[in-house]
GROMACS .gro file of C-alpha atoms in nm:
model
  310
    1UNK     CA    1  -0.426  -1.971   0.142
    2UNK     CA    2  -0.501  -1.670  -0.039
    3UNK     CA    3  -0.340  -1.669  -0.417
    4UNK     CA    4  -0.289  -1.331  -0.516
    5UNK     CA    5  -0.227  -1.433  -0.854
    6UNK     CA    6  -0.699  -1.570  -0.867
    7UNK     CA    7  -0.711  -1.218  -0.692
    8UNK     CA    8  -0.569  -1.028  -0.965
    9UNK     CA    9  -0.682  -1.250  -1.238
   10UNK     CA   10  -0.347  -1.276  -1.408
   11UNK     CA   11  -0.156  -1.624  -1.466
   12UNK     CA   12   0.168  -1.708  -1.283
   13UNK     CA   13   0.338  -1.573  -1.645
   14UNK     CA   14   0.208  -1.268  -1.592
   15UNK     CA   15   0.467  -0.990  -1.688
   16UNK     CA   16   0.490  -0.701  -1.457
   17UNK     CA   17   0.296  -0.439  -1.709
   18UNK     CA   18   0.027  -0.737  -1.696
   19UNK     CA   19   0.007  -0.670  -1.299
   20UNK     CA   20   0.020  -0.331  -1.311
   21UNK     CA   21  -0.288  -0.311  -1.526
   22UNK     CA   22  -0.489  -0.558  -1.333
   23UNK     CA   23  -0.399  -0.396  -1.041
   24UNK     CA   24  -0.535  -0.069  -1.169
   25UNK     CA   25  -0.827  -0.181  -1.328
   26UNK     CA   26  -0.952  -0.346  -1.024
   27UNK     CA   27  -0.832  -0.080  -0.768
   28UNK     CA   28  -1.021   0.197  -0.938
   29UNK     CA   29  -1.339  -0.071  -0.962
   30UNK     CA   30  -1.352  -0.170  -0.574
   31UNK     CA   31  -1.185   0.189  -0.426
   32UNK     CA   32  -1.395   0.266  -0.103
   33UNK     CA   33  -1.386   0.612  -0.234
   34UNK     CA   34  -1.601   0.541  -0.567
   35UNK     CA   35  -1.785   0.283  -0.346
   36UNK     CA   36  -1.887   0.447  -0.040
   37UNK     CA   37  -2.087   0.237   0.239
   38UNK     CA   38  -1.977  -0.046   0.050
   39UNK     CA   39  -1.837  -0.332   0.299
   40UNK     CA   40  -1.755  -0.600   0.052
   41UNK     CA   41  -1.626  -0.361  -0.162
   42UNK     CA   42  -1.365  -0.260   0.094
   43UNK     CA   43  -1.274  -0.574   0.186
   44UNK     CA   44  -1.236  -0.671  -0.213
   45UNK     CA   45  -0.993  -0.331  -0.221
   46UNK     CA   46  -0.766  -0.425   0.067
   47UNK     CA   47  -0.764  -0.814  -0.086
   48UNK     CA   48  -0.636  -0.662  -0.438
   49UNK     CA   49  -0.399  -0.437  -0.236
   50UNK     CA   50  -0.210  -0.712  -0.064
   51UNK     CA   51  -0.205  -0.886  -0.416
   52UNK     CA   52  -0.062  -0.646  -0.594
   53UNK     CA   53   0.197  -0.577  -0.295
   54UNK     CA   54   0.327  -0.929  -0.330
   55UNK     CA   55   0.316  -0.945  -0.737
   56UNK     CA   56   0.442  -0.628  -0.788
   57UNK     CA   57   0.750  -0.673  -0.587
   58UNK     CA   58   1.016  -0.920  -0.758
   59UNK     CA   59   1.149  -1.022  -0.466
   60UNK     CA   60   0.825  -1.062  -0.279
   61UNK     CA   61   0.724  -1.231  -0.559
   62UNK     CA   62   0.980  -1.505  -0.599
   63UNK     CA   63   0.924  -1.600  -0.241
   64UNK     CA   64   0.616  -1.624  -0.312
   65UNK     CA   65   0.618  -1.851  -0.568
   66UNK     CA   66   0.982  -2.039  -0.429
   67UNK     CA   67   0.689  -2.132  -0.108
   68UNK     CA   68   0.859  -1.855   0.173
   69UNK     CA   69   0.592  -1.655   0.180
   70UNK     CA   70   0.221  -1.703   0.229
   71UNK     CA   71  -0.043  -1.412   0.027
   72UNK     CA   72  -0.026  -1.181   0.326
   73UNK     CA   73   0.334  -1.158   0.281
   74UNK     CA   74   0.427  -1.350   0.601
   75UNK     CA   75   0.652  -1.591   0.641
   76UNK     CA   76   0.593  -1.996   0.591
   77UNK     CA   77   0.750  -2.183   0.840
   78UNK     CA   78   1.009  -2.450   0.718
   79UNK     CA   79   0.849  -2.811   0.603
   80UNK     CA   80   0.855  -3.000   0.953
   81UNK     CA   81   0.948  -2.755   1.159
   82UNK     CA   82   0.593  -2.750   1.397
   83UNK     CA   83   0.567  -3.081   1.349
   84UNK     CA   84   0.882  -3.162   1.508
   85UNK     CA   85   0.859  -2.920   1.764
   86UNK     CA   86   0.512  -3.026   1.845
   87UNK     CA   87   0.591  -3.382   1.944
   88UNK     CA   88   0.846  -3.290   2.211
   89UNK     CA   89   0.795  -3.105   2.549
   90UNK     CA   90   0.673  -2.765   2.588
   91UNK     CA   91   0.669  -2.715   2.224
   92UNK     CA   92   0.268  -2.602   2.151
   93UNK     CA   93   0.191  -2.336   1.902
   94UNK     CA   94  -0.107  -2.161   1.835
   95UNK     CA   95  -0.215  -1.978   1.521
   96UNK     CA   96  -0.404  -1.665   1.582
   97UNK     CA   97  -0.459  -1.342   1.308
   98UNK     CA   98  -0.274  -1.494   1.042
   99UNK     CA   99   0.098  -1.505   1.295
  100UNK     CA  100   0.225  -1.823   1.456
  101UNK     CA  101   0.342  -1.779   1.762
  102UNK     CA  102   0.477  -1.994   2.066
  103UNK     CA  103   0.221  -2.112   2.347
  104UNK     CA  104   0.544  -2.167   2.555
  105UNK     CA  105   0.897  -2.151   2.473
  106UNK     CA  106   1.049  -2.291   2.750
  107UNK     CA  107   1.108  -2.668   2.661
  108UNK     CA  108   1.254  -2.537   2.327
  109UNK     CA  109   1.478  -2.353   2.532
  110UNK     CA  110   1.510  -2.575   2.812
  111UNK     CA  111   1.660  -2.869   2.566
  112UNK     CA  112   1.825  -2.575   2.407
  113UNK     CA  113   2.028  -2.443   2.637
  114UNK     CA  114   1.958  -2.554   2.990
  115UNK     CA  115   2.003  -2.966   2.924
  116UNK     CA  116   2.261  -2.949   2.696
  117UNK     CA  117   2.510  -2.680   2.949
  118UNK     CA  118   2.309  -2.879   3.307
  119UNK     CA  119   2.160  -2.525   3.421
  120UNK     CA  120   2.363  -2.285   3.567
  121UNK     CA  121   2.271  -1.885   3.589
  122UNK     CA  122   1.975  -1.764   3.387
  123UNK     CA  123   1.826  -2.072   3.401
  124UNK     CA  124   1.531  -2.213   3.609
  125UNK     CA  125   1.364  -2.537   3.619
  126UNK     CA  126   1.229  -2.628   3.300
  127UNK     CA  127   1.233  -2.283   3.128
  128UNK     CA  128   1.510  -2.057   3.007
  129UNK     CA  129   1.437  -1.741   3.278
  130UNK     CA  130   1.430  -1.468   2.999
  131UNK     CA  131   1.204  -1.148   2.901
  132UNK     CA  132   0.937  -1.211   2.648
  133UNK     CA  133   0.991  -1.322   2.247
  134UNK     CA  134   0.932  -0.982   2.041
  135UNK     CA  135   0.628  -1.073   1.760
  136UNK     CA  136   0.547  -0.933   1.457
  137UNK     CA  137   0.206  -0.833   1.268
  138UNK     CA  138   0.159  -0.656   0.914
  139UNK     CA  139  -0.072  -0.389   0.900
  140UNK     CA  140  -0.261  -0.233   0.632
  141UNK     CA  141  -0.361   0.116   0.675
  142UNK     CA  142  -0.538   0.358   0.395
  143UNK     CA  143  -0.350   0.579   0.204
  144UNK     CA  144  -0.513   0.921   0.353
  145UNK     CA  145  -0.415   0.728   0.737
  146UNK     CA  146  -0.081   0.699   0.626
  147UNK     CA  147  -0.044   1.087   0.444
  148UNK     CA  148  -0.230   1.284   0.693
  149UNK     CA  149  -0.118   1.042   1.028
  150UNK     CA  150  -0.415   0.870   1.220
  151UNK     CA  151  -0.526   0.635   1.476
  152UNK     CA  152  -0.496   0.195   1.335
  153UNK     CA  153  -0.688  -0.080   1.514
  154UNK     CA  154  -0.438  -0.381   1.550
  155UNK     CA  155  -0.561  -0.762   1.694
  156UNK     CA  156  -0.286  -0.885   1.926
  157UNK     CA  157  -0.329  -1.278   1.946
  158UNK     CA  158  -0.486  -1.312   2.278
  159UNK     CA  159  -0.779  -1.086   2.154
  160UNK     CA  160  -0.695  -0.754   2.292
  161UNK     CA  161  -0.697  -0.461   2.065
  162UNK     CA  162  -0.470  -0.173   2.014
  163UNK     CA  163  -0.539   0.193   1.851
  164UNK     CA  164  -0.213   0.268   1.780
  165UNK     CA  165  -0.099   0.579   1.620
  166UNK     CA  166   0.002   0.601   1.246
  167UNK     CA  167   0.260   0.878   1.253
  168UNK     CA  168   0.174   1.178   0.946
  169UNK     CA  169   0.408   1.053   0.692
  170UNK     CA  170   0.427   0.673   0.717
  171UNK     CA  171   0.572   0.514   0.393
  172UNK     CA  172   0.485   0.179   0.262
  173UNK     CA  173   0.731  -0.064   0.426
  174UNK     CA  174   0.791   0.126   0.761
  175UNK     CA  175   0.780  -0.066   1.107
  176UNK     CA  176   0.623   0.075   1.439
  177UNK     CA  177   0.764  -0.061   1.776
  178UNK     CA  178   0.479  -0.168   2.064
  179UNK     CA  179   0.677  -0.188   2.360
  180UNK     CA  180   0.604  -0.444   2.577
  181UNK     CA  181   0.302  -0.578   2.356
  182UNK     CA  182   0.525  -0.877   2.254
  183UNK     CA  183   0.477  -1.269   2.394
  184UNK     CA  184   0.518  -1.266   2.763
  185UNK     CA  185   0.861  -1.285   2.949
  186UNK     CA  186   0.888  -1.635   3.199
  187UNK     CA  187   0.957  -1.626   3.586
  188UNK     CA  188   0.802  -1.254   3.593
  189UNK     CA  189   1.034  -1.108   3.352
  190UNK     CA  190   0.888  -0.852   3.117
  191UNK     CA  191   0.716  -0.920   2.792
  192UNK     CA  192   0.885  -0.837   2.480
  193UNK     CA  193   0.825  -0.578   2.210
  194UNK     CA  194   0.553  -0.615   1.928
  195UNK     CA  195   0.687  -0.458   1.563
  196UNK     CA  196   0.387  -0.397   1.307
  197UNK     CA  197   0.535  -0.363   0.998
  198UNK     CA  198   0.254  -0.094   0.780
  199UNK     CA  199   0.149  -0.145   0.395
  200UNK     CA  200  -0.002   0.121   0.261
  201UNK     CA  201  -0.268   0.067   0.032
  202UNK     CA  202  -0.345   0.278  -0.329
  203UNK     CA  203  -0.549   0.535  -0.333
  204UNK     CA  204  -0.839   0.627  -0.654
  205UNK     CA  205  -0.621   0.914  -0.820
  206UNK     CA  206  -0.376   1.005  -0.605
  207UNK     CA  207   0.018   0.848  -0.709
  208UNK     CA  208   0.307   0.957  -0.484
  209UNK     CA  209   0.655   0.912  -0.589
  210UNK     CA  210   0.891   0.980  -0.332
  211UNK     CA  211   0.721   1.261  -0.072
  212UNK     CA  212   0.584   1.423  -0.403
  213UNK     CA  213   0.207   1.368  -0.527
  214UNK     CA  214   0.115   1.307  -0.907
  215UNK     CA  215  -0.259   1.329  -0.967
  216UNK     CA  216  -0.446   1.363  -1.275
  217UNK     CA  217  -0.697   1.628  -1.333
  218UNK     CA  218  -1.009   1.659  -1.559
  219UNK     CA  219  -1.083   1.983  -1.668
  220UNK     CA  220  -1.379   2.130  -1.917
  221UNK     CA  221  -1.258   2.273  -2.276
  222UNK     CA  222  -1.396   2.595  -2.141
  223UNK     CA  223  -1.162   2.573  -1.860
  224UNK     CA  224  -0.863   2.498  -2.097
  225UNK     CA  225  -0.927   2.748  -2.319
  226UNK     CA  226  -1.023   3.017  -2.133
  227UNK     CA  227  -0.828   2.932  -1.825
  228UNK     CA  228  -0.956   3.071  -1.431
  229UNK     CA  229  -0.919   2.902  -1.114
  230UNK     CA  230  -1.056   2.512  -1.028
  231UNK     CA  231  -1.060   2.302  -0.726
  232UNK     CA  232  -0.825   2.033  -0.647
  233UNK     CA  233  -0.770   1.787  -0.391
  234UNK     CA  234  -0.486   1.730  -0.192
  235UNK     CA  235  -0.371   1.518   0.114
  236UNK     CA  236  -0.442   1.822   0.295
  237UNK     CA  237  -0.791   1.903   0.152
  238UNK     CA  238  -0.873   2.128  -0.111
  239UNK     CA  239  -0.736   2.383  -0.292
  240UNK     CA  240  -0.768   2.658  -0.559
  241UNK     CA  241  -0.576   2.610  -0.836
  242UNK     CA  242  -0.526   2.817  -1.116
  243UNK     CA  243  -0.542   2.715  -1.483
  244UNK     CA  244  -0.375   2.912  -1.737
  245UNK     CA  245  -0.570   3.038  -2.041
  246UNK     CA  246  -0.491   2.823  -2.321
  247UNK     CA  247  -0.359   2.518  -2.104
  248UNK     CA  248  -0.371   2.176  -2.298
  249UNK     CA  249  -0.401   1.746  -2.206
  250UNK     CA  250  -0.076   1.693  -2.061
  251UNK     CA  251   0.010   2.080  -1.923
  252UNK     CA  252   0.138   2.015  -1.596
  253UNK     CA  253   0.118   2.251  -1.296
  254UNK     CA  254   0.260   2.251  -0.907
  255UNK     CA  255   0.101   2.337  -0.588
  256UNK     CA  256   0.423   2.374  -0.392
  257UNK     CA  257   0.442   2.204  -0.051
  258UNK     CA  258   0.152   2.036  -0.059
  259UNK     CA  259   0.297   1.651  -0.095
  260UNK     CA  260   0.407   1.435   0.174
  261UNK     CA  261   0.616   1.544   0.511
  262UNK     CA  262   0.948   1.336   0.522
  263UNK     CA  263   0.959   1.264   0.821
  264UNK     CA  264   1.377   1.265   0.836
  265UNK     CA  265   1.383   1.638   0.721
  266UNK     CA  266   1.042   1.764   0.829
  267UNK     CA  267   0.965   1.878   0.451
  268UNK     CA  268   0.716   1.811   0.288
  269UNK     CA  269   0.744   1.765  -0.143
  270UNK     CA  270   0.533   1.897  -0.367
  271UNK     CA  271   0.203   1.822  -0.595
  272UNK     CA  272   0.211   1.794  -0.940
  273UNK     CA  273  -0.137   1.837  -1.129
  274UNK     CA  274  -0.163   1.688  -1.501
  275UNK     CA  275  -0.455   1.838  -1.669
  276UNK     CA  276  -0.688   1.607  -1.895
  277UNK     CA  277  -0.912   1.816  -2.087
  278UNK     CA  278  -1.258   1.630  -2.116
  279UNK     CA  279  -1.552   1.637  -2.311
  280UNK     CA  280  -1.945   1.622  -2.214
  281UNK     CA  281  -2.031   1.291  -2.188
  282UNK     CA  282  -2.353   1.396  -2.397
  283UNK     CA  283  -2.289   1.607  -2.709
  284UNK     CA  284  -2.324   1.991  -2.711
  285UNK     CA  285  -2.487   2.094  -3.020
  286UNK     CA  286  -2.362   2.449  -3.013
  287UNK     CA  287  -2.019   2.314  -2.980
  288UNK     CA  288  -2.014   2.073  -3.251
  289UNK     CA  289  -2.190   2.340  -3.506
  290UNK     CA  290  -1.896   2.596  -3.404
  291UNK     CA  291  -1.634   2.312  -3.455
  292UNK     CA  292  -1.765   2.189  -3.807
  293UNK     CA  293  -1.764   2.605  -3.900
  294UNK     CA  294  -1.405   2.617  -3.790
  295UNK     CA  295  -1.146   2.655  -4.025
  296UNK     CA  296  -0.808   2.712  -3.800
  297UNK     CA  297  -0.904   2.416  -3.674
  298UNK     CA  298  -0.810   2.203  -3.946
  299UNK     CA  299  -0.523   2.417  -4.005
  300UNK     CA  300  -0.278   2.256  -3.798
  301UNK     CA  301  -0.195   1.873  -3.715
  302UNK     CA  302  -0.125   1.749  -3.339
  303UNK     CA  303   0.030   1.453  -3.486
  304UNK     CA  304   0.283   1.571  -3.664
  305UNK     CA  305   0.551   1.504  -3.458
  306UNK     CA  306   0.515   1.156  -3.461
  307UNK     CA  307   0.596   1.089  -3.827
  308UNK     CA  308   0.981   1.202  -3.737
  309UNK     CA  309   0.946   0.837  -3.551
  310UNK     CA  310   0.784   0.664  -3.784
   0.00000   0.00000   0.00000
């Protein structure tokens, strides 16, 4: 069973800051975006996702460790409860794609309902005469899928696959409805409804909070200073953004309506853009000379502030 505590590297005492960073550190490592082509790099990426979904939920995360829950965040059946079933009639399971699921229901049923009342309507034979058992998978679907809307393979347990479609707008959590992709109904009645309940994973830089987008941008000191207009990316694709002269780390601008559609009200929210001013990785000589010559420079103190605090 997968251990999403080995995954992330953190101990069971892990606090939730502990997580978070872990989780970040090796999201931005394995992201298919900063790894592209990269197979086992993807597969890494979705592993740390589904970690980090079950650690950095407290409720998901008590189950977890109370036994309810496996590391895909699916439910653990109760201590016995195949066994038991297994030894009597008509009680065969099969495991298939991480789900259990009944081979037949009908002597469950059968001792259920149909020995214990003698028959009588709705019943025939050995099997309660009823449409098919609804199932349920969990489904983990890119961020971009999710933001922009998109076609998701899903495995059904007999092998068959299903492109379904991720609506634009799907939030972490959400369940889609497969009708009539469920277990099959006995005596001919219709099989029952499959529910695929969607996780979304993390994505490199951008963060959303509610239908709203948070991203961090790098920008040159030229840029900063100076301001003019700079490419950003959005869920939509890029745009032109423009930076104010004199803009500073931590100056934060909106591209309005350029978040996520909710899906309730058919708005979308907004994008916020942090700037980060950066340096060259390599030292420009120019730059340094001009910076050692200048005087207003070391006439005022960024820090100031802090000493109020301190």
């Amino acid at each position: 069973m997968t251990d999403p505590y080995s995954v992330l590297g953190v101990p069971r005492t892990a606090s939730e800051d502990d997580i978070r960073k872990a989780f970040r550190k090796l999201a931005k490592k394995h992201h298919p975006d900063l790894n592209p082509g990269d197979k086992a790099a993807e597969a890494k990426f979705k592993e740390i996702g589904q970690a980090n979904d079950i650690l950095s939920d407290p409720e998901k995360r008590r189950r977890f460790d109370a036994g309810e829950i496996d590391g895909t965040g699916q439910e653990m059946p109760p201590r016995g409860f195949y066994r038991d079933q297994a030894g009597g009639r008509g009680g065969k399971y099969e495991h298939a794609g991480g789900h259990e699921s009944f081979v037949d229901m009908g002597g469950i049923f059968s001792e259920m309902f149909g020995q214990r009342r003698g028959g009588g309507p709705g019943f025939a034979g050995d099997g309660f005469d009823m449409g098919g058992m609804p199932v349920t998978y969990s489904l983990r679907v890119p961020f971009l899928v999710a933001a922009r809307g998109g076609k998701q393979r899903v495995t059904l347990p007999d092998g068959k696959t299903l492109d379904i479609d991720v609506p634009e707008g799907t939030t972490d959590g959400q369940t889609l409805r497969l009708k009539g992709q469920g277990m099959p109904g006995s005596q001919g009645r219709p099989p029952g409804d499959a529910y695929v309940e969607i996780h979304v994973d993390p994505h490199a830089f951008f963060q959303p909070r509610d239908n709203d987008i948070h991203v961090e941008l790098p920008v040159t000191v030229t840029e900063a200073t100076l301001g003019g207009k700079v490419k950003v990316p959005t869920v939509g694709g890029a745009v032109m953004l423009n930076v104010p002269a004199g803009s500073n780390t931590g100056t934060s601008l909106r591209l309005k309506g350029r978040g996520l559609l909710d899906r309730k009200s058919g708005q979308r929210g907004d994008q916020y853009v942090k700037l980060k001013v950066v340096l060259p990785e390599v030292p420009d000589a120019k730059l340094k000379e001009f910076l050692e010559g200048w005087e207003a420079g070391r006439a005022y103190d960024p820090r100031k502030e802090m000493e109020s605090f301190t």
